[in-house]
Amino acid sequence: MRETVDAVVVGGGVIGLTCAYQLARHGCRVGVWDRGQLGQEASWAGAGIIPPGNVAGAVNVWDRLRALGAASFPHLAAELRELTGIDIGYRRCGAIEFLPEDQGEEVTSLWATEGIRFQRGSAEECRQWEPAVVMPPRRIACYLPECAQVRNPWLLRALVMACQRLGVQLHPQQEVVGLVGSPPRAQGVMLADGSTVVAEKILLTAGAWTEGLLRSWCGRGIGIHPVRGQIVLLRVHPTLLSRIIMVDKRYLVPRGDGHILIGSTEEPEAGFVKANTAAGVAELVAFALELIPALAQAEWVKCWSGLRPGSRDHRPVIGPLPGWDNIWLAAGHFRAGVQLAPATAQLITEVWMGRPPCVPLAAVGWERPTPSGPQAFRS
């Protein structure tokens, strides 16, 4: 069997589906192939936190990509709802981030430079913002009114349906195992069943499974690896929390319907084992109870885990593969897949359609420099 499309997307997570959706909107015939079910890996498992951003004030490419994502989500949410009838749960609920005292000035200076709205608060002001929350010791409380969230499963469901409505060919549980052709140009891809797909362009967005394909296609990888993250879901009535709470790599996300999501662990040592552990769950529950003691009476709902695509410096690689004219990579988004998906799709669509890119390709591509300095946001 030989199928023909303009673009093959290898991997059906939030990055691959958002890219397919945007390319299809611009008239590209797209097919998405995934080794498993569409959108059921790290994209589905995440918390859906959308940190604020200011495109005009972004000081580096990563801040600009984040800011583009933050600016895109209101429109994307409305667009997907009109096309599919699905509400992705986008809302600006605000957030309180508790920064370490020795990092507070540095991080808030980054926010101020970018033009992100925030308010530093005392323990008393923190109690006014969120009465149930106990401010951690040796921390600075900062209120971020423009922080937002989406419901990841709802977003993925909407992207799948939107792609279908735009004529994107979706092929879950059909694994791409190789390329057809040789450098510098591929003619398409080969599937596990021996069939081939002919394509002008190929986009690799296989998440934590990207590295194996890179080594097969290029003879070398870039260090993309799985990083397990565990999450716990509780339910409480009446709700105890209205804003996202962030403390380093952990967070509490109120869903607005009584559910509170607690995340997350970072376990690169787990490899490709996607499971919950007693230690991981206990760690998250203890974190939540320290912040909100009243959660001791909350109803346990469930827990789950996902495998994030980590990279050597926790930033993605977006751009052409060395030695190939028509194969591109968009992977290694780590904890920021949802928030960076709109900008990643915008960048790829712009370049493939012959338009100026929203950020310089050299700054995010295969040979990009290693980022230095503090991050405006941990995830």
Short mmCIF file of N, CA and C in Angstrom, two decimals, residues 116-187:
data_model
loop_
_atom_site.label_atom_id
_atom_site.label_comp_id
_atom_site.label_asym_id
_atom_site.label_seq_id
_atom_site.Cartn_x
_atom_site.Cartn_y
_atom_site.Cartn_z
N ILE A 116 5.48 41.13 32.33
CA ILE A 116 4.47 40.23 32.90
C ILE A 116 3.92 40.86 34.17
N ARG A 117 2.62 40.88 34.28
CA ARG A 117 1.99 41.44 35.47
C ARG A 117 2.16 40.49 36.66
N PHE A 118 2.59 41.05 37.79
CA PHE A 118 2.67 40.25 39.01
C PHE A 118 2.61 41.19 40.21
N GLN A 119 2.30 40.60 41.35
CA GLN A 119 2.25 41.35 42.60
C GLN A 119 2.90 40.54 43.70
N ARG A 120 3.93 41.10 44.33
CA ARG A 120 4.52 40.43 45.48
C ARG A 120 3.63 40.64 46.69
N GLY A 121 3.55 39.59 47.53
CA GLY A 121 2.66 39.69 48.66
C GLY A 121 3.26 39.13 49.94
N SER A 122 2.79 39.63 51.05
CA SER A 122 3.18 39.12 52.36
C SER A 122 2.38 37.88 52.69
N ALA A 123 2.68 37.27 53.82
CA ALA A 123 1.92 36.11 54.26
C ALA A 123 0.45 36.47 54.47
N GLU A 124 0.21 37.67 54.99
CA GLU A 124 -1.17 38.11 55.20
C GLU A 124 -1.89 38.32 53.87
N GLU A 125 -1.21 38.92 52.90
CA GLU A 125 -1.83 39.10 51.58
C GLU A 125 -2.07 37.75 50.91
N CYS A 126 -1.16 36.82 51.11
CA CYS A 126 -1.35 35.48 50.56
C CYS A 126 -2.61 34.84 51.13
N ARG A 127 -2.85 35.03 52.42
CA ARG A 127 -4.07 34.48 53.04
C ARG A 127 -5.32 35.12 52.45
N GLN A 128 -5.22 36.38 52.06
CA GLN A 128 -6.36 37.04 51.43
C GLN A 128 -6.61 36.48 50.03
N TRP A 129 -5.51 36.20 49.32
CA TRP A 129 -5.66 35.62 47.98
C TRP A 129 -6.24 34.22 48.04
N GLU A 130 -5.68 33.40 48.91
CA GLU A 130 -6.09 31.99 49.04
C GLU A 130 -6.13 31.63 50.51
N PRO A 131 -7.27 31.78 51.18
CA PRO A 131 -7.35 31.59 52.64
C PRO A 131 -6.91 30.22 53.13
N ALA A 132 -7.07 29.18 52.31
CA ALA A 132 -6.74 27.83 52.77
C ALA A 132 -5.26 27.50 52.66
N VAL A 133 -4.49 28.34 51.97
CA VAL A 133 -3.09 28.03 51.68
C VAL A 133 -2.18 28.55 52.79
N VAL A 134 -1.27 27.70 53.22
CA VAL A 134 -0.24 28.07 54.19
C VAL A 134 1.03 28.41 53.42
N MET A 135 1.51 29.63 53.57
CA MET A 135 2.70 30.05 52.83
C MET A 135 3.92 29.28 53.32
N PRO A 136 4.67 28.65 52.42
CA PRO A 136 5.87 27.90 52.85
C PRO A 136 6.93 28.83 53.43
N PRO A 137 7.73 28.34 54.35
CA PRO A 137 8.78 29.18 54.93
C PRO A 137 9.88 29.51 53.92
N ARG A 138 10.52 30.66 54.16
CA ARG A 138 11.65 31.11 53.34
C ARG A 138 11.28 31.19 51.86
N ARG A 139 10.09 31.69 51.63
CA ARG A 139 9.59 31.85 50.27
C ARG A 139 9.03 33.26 50.08
N ILE A 140 8.99 33.69 48.83
CA ILE A 140 8.37 34.95 48.44
C ILE A 140 7.10 34.61 47.65
N ALA A 141 5.98 35.19 48.02
CA ALA A 141 4.72 34.94 47.33
C ALA A 141 4.53 35.96 46.22
N CYS A 142 4.23 35.49 45.02
CA CYS A 142 3.97 36.37 43.88
C CYS A 142 2.68 35.94 43.19
N TYR A 143 1.78 36.88 43.04
CA TYR A 143 0.51 36.62 42.38
C TYR A 143 0.64 36.99 40.90
N LEU A 144 0.29 36.04 40.03
CA LEU A 144 0.35 36.21 38.58
C LEU A 144 -1.07 36.14 38.03
N PRO A 145 -1.75 37.27 37.85
CA PRO A 145 -3.17 37.25 37.48
C PRO A 145 -3.46 36.69 36.10
N GLU A 146 -2.47 36.68 35.20
CA GLU A 146 -2.72 36.24 33.83
C GLU A 146 -2.33 34.79 33.57
N CYS A 147 -1.93 34.07 34.59
CA CYS A 147 -1.64 32.64 34.41
C CYS A 147 -2.96 31.91 34.09
N ALA A 148 -2.89 30.96 33.20
CA ALA A 148 -4.11 30.28 32.73
C ALA A 148 -3.92 28.77 32.77
N GLN A 149 -4.97 28.06 32.41
CA GLN A 149 -4.91 26.60 32.35
C GLN A 149 -5.84 26.08 31.28
N VAL A 150 -5.55 24.87 30.82
CA VAL A 150 -6.46 24.11 29.96
C VAL A 150 -6.58 22.71 30.55
N ARG A 151 -7.61 21.99 30.13
CA ARG A 151 -7.77 20.58 30.52
C ARG A 151 -7.17 19.73 29.41
N ASN A 152 -6.04 19.12 29.68
CA ASN A 152 -5.31 18.42 28.63
C ASN A 152 -6.13 17.40 27.86
N PRO A 153 -6.88 16.50 28.52
CA PRO A 153 -7.65 15.52 27.73
C PRO A 153 -8.67 16.19 26.82
N TRP A 154 -9.27 17.29 27.28
CA TRP A 154 -10.23 18.01 26.45
C TRP A 154 -9.53 18.65 25.25
N LEU A 155 -8.35 19.24 25.48
CA LEU A 155 -7.59 19.83 24.39
C LEU A 155 -7.22 18.79 23.34
N LEU A 156 -6.74 17.63 23.79
CA LEU A 156 -6.36 16.58 22.84
C LEU A 156 -7.56 16.07 22.05
N ARG A 157 -8.68 15.90 22.75
CA ARG A 157 -9.89 15.44 22.06
C ARG A 157 -10.33 16.46 21.00
N ALA A 158 -10.23 17.74 21.32
CA ALA A 158 -10.61 18.77 20.37
C ALA A 158 -9.67 18.82 19.18
N LEU A 159 -8.37 18.65 19.42
CA LEU A 159 -7.41 18.66 18.32
C LEU A 159 -7.62 17.48 17.38
N VAL A 160 -7.89 16.31 17.94
CA VAL A 160 -8.17 15.14 17.09
C VAL A 160 -9.38 15.40 16.21
N MET A 161 -10.47 15.89 16.81
CA MET A 161 -11.68 16.13 16.03
C MET A 161 -11.47 17.24 15.01
N ALA A 162 -10.75 18.30 15.39
CA ALA A 162 -10.48 19.39 14.47
C ALA A 162 -9.67 18.91 13.28
N CYS A 163 -8.66 18.08 13.54
CA CYS A 163 -7.88 17.52 12.44
C CYS A 163 -8.77 16.70 11.50
N GLN A 164 -9.65 15.90 12.08
CA GLN A 164 -10.57 15.12 11.25
C GLN A 164 -11.45 16.03 10.38
N ARG A 165 -11.95 17.10 10.98
CA ARG A 165 -12.82 18.03 10.24
C ARG A 165 -12.08 18.71 9.09
N LEU A 166 -10.77 18.87 9.23
CA LEU A 166 -9.97 19.52 8.20
C LEU A 166 -9.36 18.53 7.21
N GLY A 167 -9.71 17.27 7.34
CA GLY A 167 -9.26 16.27 6.39
C GLY A 167 -7.90 15.66 6.67
N VAL A 168 -7.36 15.87 7.87
CA VAL A 168 -6.09 15.24 8.22
C VAL A 168 -6.29 13.73 8.36
N GLN A 169 -5.42 12.95 7.76
CA GLN A 169 -5.47 11.50 7.91
C GLN A 169 -4.86 11.12 9.26
N LEU A 170 -5.64 10.45 10.09
CA LEU A 170 -5.16 10.07 11.41
C LEU A 170 -5.00 8.55 11.48
N HIS A 171 -3.82 8.12 11.90
CA HIS A 171 -3.49 6.69 11.89
C HIS A 171 -2.92 6.27 13.24
N PRO A 172 -3.78 6.10 14.26
CA PRO A 172 -3.28 5.60 15.54
C PRO A 172 -2.87 4.14 15.42
N GLN A 173 -1.97 3.72 16.30
CA GLN A 173 -1.48 2.34 16.37
C GLN A 173 -0.91 1.86 15.03
N GLN A 174 -0.29 2.78 14.32
CA GLN A 174 0.43 2.45 13.09
C GLN A 174 1.82 3.08 13.19
N GLU A 175 2.80 2.26 13.50
CA GLU A 175 4.13 2.76 13.83
C GLU A 175 4.97 3.01 12.59
N VAL A 176 5.61 4.17 12.55
CA VAL A 176 6.62 4.47 11.53
C VAL A 176 7.94 3.87 11.98
N VAL A 177 8.55 3.04 11.13
CA VAL A 177 9.78 2.35 11.53
C VAL A 177 11.00 2.78 10.72
N GLY A 178 10.80 3.47 9.61
CA GLY A 178 11.96 3.85 8.80
C GLY A 178 11.61 4.87 7.75
N LEU A 179 12.63 5.28 7.01
CA LEU A 179 12.48 6.24 5.94
C LEU A 179 12.56 5.55 4.59
N VAL A 180 11.93 6.15 3.61
CA VAL A 180 12.08 5.73 2.21
C VAL A 180 12.95 6.79 1.54
N GLY A 181 14.06 6.36 0.94
CA GLY A 181 14.97 7.31 0.32
C GLY A 181 16.26 7.42 1.11
N SER A 182 17.12 8.28 0.64
CA SER A 182 18.42 8.47 1.28
C SER A 182 18.76 9.95 1.26
N PRO A 183 19.70 10.36 2.14
CA PRO A 183 20.05 11.78 2.18
C PRO A 183 20.49 12.28 0.81
N PRO A 184 20.16 13.53 0.47
CA PRO A 184 19.61 14.55 1.36
C PRO A 184 18.08 14.64 1.36
N ARG A 185 17.40 13.71 0.68
CA ARG A 185 15.95 13.87 0.59
C ARG A 185 15.24 12.54 0.76
N ALA A 186 14.28 12.52 1.68
CA ALA A 186 13.44 11.34 1.86
C ALA A 186 12.24 11.42 0.94
N GLN A 187 11.83 10.25 0.44
CA GLN A 187 10.62 10.20 -0.38
C GLN A 187 9.37 9.90 0.45
#
